[in-house]
Coordinates of N, CA and C in Angstrom, one line a residue:
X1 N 99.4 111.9 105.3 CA 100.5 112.7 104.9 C 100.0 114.1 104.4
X2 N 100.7 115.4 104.9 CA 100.2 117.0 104.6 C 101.6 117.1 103.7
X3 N 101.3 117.1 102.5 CA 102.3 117.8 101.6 C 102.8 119.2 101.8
X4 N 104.0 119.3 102.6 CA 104.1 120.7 102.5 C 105.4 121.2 101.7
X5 N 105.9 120.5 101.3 CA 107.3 121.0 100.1 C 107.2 119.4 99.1
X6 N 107.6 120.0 97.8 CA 107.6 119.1 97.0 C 108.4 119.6 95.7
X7 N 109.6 118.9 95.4 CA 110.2 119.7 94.2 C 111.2 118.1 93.6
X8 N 111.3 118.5 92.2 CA 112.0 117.0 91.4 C 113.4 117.5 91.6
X9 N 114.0 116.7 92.1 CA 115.3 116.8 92.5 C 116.0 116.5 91.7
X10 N 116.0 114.6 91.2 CA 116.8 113.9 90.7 C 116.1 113.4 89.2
X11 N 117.1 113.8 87.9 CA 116.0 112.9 86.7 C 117.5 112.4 86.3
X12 N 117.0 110.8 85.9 CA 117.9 109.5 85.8 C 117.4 109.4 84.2
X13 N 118.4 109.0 83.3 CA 118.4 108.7 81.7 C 119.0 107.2 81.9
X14 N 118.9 106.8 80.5 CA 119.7 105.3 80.1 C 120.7 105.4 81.3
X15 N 121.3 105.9 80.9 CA 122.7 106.0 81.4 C 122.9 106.5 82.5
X16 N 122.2 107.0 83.3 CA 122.7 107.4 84.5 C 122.5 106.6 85.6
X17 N 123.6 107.2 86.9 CA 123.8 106.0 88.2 C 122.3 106.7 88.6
X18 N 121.8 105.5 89.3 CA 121.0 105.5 90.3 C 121.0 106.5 91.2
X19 N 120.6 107.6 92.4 CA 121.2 108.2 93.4 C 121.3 107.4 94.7
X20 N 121.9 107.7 95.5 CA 122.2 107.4 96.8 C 121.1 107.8 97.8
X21 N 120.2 107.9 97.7 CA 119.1 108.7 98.6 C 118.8 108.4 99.9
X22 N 119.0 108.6 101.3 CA 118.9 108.9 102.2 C 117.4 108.3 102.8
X23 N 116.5 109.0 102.4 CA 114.9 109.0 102.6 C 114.4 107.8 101.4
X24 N 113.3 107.0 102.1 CA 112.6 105.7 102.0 C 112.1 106.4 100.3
X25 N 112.0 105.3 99.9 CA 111.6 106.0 98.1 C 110.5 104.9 97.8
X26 N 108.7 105.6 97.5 CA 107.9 104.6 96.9 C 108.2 105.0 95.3
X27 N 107.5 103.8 94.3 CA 107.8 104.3 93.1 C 106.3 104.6 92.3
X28 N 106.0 104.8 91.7 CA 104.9 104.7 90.8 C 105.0 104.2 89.3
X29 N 104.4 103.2 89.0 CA 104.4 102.7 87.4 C 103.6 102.1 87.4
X30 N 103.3 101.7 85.5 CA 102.0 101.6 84.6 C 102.3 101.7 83.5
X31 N 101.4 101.6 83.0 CA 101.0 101.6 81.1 C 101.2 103.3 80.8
X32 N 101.5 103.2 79.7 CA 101.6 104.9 79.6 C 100.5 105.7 79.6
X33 N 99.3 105.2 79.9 CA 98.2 105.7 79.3 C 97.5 105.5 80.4
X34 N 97.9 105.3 81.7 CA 97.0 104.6 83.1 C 97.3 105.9 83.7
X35 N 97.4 107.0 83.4 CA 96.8 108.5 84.0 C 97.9 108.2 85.3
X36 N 99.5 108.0 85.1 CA 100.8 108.0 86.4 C 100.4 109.8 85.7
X37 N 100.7 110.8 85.6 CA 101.3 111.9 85.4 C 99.9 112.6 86.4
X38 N 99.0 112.8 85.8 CA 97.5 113.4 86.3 C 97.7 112.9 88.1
X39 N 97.6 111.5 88.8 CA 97.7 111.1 89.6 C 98.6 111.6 90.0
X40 N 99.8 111.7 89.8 CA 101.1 112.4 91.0 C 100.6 113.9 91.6
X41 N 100.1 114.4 90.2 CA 99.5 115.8 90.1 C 98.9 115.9 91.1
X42 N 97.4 115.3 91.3 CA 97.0 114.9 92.1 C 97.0 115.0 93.7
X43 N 98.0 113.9 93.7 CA 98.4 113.8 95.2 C 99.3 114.9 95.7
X44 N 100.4 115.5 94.7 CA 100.6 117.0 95.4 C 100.0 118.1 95.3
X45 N 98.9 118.2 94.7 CA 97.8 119.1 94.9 C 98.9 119.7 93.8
X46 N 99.6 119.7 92.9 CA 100.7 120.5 91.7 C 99.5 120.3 90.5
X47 N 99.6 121.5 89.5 CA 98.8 121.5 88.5 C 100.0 120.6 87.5
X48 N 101.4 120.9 87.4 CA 101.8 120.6 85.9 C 103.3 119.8 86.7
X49 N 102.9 119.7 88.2 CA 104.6 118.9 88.2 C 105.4 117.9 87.9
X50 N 104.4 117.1 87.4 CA 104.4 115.7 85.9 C 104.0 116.4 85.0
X51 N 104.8 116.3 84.2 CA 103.6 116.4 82.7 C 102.7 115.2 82.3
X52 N 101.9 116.6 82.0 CA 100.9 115.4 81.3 C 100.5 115.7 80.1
X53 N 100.2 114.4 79.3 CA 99.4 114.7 77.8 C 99.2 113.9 77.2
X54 N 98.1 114.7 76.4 CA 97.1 113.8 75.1 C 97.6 112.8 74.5
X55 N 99.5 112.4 74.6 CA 99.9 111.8 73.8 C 100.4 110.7 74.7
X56 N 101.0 109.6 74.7 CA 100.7 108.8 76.6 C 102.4 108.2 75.8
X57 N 103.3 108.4 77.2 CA 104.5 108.3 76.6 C 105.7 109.2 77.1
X58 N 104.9 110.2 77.7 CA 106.0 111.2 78.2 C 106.7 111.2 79.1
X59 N 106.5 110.4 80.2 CA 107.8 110.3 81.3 C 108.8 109.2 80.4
X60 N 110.2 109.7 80.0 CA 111.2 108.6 79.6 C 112.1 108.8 80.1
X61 N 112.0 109.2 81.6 CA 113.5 109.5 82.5 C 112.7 108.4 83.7
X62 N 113.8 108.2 85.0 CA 113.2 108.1 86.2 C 113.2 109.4 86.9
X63 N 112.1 110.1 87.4 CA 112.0 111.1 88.3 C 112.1 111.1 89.6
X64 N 112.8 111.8 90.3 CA 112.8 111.6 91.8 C 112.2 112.7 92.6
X65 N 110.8 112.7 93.2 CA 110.2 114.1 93.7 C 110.5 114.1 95.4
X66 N 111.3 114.7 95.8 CA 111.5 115.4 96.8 C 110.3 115.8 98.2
X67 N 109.4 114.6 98.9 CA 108.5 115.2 98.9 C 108.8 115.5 100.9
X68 N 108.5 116.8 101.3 CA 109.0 117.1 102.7 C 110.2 116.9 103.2
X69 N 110.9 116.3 102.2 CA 112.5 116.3 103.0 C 113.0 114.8 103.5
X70 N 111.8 114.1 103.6 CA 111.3 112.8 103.9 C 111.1 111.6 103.7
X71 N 110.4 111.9 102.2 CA 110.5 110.8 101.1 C 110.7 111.0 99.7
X72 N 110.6 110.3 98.8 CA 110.8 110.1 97.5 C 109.8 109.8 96.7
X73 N 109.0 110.2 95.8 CA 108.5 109.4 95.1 C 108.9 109.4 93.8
X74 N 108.9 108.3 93.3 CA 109.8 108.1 92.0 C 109.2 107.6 91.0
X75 N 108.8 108.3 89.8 CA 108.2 108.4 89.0 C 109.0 107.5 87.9
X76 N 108.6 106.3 87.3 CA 109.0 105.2 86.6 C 108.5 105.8 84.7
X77 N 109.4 105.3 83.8 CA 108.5 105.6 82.6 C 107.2 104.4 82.4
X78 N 106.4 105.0 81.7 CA 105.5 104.3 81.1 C 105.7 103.0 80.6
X79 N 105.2 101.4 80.9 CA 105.6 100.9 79.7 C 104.1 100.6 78.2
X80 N 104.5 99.8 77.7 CA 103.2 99.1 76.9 C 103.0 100.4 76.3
X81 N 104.0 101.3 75.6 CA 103.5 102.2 74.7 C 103.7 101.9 73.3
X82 N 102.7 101.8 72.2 CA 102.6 101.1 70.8 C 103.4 102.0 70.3
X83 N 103.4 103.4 70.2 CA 104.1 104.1 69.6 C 105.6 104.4 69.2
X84 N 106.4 103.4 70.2 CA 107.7 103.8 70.3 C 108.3 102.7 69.4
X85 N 109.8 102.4 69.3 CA 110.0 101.9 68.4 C 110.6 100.2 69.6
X86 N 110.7 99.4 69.1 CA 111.0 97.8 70.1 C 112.4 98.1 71.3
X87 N 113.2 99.0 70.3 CA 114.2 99.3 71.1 C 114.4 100.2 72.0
X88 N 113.6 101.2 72.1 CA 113.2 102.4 73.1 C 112.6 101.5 74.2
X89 N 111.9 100.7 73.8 CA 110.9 100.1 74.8 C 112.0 99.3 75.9
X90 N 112.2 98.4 75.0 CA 113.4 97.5 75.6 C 114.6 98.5 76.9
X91 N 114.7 99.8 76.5 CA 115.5 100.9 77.2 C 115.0 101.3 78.2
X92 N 113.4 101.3 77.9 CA 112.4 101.8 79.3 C 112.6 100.6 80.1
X93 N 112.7 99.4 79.8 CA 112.3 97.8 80.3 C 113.4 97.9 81.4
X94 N 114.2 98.5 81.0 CA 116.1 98.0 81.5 C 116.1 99.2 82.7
X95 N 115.6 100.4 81.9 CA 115.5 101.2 83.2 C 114.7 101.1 84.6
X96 N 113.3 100.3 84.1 CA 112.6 100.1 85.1 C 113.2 98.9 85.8
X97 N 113.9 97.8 85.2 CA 114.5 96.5 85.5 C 115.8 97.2 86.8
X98 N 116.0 98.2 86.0 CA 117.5 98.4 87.2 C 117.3 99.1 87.9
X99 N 116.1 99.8 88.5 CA 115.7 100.8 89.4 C 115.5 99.3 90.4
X100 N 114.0 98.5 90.0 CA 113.4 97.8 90.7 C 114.6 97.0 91.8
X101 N 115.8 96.5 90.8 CA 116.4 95.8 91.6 C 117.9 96.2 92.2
X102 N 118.2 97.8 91.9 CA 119.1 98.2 92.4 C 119.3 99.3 93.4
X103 N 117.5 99.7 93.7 CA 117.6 101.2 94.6 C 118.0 100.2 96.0
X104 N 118.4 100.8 97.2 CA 118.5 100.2 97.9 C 117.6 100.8 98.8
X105 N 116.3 102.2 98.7 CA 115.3 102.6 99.6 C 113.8 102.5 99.2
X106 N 113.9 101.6 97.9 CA 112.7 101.5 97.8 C 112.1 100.5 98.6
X107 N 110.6 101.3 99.0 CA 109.8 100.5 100.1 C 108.2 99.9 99.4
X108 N 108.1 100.4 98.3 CA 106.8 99.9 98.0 C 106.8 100.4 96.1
X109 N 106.0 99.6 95.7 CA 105.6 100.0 94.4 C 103.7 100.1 94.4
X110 N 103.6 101.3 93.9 CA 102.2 101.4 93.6 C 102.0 101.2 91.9
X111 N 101.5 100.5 91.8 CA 101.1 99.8 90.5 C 99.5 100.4 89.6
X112 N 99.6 101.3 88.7 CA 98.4 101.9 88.0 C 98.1 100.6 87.2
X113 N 96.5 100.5 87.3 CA 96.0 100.3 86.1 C 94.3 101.0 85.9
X114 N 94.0 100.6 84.3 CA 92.9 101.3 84.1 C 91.8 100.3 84.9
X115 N 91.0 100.9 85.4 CA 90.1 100.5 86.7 C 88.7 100.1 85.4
X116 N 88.8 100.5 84.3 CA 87.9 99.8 83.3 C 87.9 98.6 82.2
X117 N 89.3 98.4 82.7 CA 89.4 97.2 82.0 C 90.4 96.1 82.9
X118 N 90.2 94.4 82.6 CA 90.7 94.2 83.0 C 92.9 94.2 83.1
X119 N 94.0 93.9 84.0 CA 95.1 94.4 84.1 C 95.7 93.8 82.7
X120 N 96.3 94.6 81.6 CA 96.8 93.9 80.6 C 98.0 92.8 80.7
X121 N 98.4 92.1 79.7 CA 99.1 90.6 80.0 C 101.1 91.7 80.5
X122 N 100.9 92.6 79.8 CA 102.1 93.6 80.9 C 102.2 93.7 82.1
X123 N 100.6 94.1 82.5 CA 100.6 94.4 83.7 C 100.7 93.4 84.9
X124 N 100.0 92.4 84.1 CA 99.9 91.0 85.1 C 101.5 90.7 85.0
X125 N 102.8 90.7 84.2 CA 104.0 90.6 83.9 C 104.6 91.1 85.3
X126 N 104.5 92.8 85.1 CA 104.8 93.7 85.8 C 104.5 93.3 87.9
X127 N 103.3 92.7 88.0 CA 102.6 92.2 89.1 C 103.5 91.0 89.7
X128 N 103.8 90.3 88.8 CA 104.5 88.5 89.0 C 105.8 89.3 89.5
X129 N 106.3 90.1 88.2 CA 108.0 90.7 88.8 C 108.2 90.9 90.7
X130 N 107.3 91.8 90.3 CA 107.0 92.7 91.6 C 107.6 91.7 92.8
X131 N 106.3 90.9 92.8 CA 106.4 89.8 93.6 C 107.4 88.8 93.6
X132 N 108.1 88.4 92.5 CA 109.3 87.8 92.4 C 110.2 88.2 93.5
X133 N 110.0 89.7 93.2 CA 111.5 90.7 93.6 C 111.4 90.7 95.5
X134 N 109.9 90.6 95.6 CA 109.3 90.7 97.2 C 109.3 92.2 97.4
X135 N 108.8 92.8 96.7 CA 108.4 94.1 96.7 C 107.4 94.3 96.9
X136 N 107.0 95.1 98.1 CA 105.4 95.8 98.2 C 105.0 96.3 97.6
X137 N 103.7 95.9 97.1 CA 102.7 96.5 95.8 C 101.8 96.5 96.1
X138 N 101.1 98.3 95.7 CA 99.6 98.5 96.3 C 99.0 98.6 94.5
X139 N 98.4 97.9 93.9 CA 97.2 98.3 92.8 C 96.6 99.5 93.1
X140 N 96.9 100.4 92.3 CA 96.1 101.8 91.9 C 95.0 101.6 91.1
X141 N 93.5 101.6 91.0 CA 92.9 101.3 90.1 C 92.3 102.7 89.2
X142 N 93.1 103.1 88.4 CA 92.5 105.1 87.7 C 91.5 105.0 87.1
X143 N 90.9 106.0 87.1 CA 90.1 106.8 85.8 C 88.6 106.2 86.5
X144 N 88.3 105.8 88.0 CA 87.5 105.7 88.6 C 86.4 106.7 88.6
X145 N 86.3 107.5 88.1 CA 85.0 109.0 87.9 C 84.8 108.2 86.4
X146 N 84.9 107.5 85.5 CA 84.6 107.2 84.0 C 83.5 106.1 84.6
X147 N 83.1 105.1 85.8 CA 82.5 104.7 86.0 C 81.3 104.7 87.3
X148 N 79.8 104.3 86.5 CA 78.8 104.2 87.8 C 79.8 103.6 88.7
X149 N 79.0 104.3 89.7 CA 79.4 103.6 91.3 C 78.9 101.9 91.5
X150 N 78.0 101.9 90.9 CA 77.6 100.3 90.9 C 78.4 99.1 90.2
X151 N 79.2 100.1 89.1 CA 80.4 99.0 88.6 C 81.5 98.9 89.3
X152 N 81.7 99.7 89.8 CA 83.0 99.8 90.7 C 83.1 99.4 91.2
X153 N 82.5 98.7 92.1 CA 82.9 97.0 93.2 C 83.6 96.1 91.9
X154 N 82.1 95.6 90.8 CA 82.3 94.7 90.0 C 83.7 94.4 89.7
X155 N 84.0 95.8 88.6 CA 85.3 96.0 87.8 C 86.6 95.3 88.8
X156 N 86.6 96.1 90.1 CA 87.5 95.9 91.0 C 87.7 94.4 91.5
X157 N 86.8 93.6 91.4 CA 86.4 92.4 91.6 C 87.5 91.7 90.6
X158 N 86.6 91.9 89.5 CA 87.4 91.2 87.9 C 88.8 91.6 88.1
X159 N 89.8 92.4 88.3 CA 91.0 93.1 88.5 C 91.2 92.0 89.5
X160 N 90.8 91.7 90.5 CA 91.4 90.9 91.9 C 91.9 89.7 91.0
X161 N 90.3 89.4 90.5 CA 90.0 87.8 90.2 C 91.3 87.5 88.9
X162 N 91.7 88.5 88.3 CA 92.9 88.0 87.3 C 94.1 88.5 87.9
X163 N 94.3 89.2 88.9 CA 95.5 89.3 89.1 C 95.9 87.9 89.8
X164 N 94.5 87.1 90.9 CA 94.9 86.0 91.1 C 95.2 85.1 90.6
X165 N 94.9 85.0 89.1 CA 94.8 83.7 89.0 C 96.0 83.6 87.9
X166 N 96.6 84.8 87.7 CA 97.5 85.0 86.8 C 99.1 85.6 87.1
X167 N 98.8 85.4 89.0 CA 100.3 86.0 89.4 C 100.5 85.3 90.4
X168 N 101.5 85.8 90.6 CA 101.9 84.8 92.0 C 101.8 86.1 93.3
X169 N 101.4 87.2 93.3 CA 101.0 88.3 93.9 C 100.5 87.6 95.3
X170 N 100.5 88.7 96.3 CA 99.6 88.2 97.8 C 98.5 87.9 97.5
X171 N 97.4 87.0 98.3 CA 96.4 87.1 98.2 C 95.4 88.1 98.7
X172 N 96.4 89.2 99.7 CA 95.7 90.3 100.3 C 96.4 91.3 99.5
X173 N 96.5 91.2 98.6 CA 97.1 92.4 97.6 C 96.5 93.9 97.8
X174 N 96.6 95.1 98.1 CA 95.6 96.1 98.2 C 95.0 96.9 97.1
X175 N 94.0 97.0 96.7 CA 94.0 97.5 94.9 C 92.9 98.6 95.9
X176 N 93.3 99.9 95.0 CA 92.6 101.0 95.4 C 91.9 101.7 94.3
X177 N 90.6 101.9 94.5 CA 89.9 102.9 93.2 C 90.4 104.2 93.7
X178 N 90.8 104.9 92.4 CA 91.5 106.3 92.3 C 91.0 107.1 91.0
X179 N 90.4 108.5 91.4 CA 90.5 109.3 90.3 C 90.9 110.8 90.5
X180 N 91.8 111.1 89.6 CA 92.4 112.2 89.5 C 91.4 113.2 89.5
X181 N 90.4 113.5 89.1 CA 89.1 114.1 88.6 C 88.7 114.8 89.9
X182 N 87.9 113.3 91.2 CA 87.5 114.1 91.9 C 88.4 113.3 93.0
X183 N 89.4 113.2 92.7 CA 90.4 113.1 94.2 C 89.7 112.0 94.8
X184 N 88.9 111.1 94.2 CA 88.8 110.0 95.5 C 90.1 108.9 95.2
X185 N 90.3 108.5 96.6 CA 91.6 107.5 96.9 C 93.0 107.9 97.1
X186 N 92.9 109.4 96.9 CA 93.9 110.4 97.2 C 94.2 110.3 98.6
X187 N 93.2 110.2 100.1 CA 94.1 110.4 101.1 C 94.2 109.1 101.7
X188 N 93.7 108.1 100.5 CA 94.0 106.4 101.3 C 95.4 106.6 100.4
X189 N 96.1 106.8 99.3 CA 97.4 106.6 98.7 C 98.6 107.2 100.2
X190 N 97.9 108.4 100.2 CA 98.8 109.2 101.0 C 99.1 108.8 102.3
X191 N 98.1 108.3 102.9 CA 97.8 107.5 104.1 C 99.1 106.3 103.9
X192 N 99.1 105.3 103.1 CA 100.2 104.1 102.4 C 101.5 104.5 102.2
X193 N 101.7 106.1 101.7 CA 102.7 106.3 101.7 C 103.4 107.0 102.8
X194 N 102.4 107.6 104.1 CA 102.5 107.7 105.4 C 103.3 106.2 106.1
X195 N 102.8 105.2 106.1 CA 103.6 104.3 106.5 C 104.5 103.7 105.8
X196 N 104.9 103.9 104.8 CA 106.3 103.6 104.6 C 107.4 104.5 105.4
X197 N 107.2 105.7 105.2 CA 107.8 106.2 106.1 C 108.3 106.0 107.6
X198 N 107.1 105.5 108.1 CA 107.0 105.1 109.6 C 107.3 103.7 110.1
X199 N 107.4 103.2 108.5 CA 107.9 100.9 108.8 C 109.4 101.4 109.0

């Protein structure tokens, strides 16, 4: 996929309806702190069209980015953020809960985690849902430049070996090493999000 227009069209609060959207919609979510903001960035070659920051927590809307006219990608809030209060959380839960099972063009969920540690007991949560719902999920694995290249098989290994044994996930699940930094797994995402389009 050649990004050649990209603009946020649609931002959803507690309270707002879902939109009606036309074009196939992937989503993106994660921990607040699994580098979703840097990554979108990223992939549209955009310096600030997520915010990003030092403080992990800032997407608390659903975002809808406009990408070619074509597709969607829809930026989920963070969850597993310490800082917020039980009931905020609970609001993010409900929003991510009613997106997951009420868009009627989502085609895939790409799933962040940090590629340095194993997927937290959230994430493995988040992974089961998924799969509950029968939603396609690609594992993003971030912050892939923080590690030798000789651990990177390993780590990705350990990631497989608990998502298996702790979800009910495919067994061909696809988990991709990604780093915002130097762009590797940038044109295999894009490539994934090419074929949703084309399913």
């Amino acid at each position: 996929m050649k990004i050649k227009s990209v603009e946020l069209e649609t931002v959803c609060g507690i309270t707002s309806d879902l939109p009606a959207n036309a074009h196939p919609e992937v989503a993106f979510a994660g921990r607040s702190n699994a580098g979703k903001s840097s990554l979108i960035n990223c992939l549209m070659e955009r310096k600030s069209l997520a915010r990003t920051s030092s403080s992990p927590g800032k997407t608390q809307t659903i975002n809808y980015y406009n990408i070619n006219d074509e597709l969607y990608l829809v930026d989920l809030p963070g969850y597993g953020y310490a800082k917020i209060s039980r009931e905020v959380a609970q609001q993010w839960g409900r929003m991510i809960e009613k997106y997951l099972t009420g868009s009627e063009q989502l085609r895939a969920v790409f799933l962040l985690v940090d590629i340095r540690h194993e997927p937290t007991k959230q994430d493995l949560q988040m992974i089961d849902y998924l799969a509950y719902l029968e939603i396609e999920t690609v594992i993003i694995a971030t912050k892939a430049d923080k590690l030798k290249r000789s651990q990177l098989q390993k780590n990705l290994s350990v990631i497989k070996k608990s998502i298996s044994a702790n979800t009910n996930a495919p067994s061909d699940i696809i988990i991709l090493p990604f780093s915002s930094v130097t762009k590797q797994g940038r044109e295999d995402v894009l490539d994934l999000m090419d074929q949703v389009i084309e399913s």
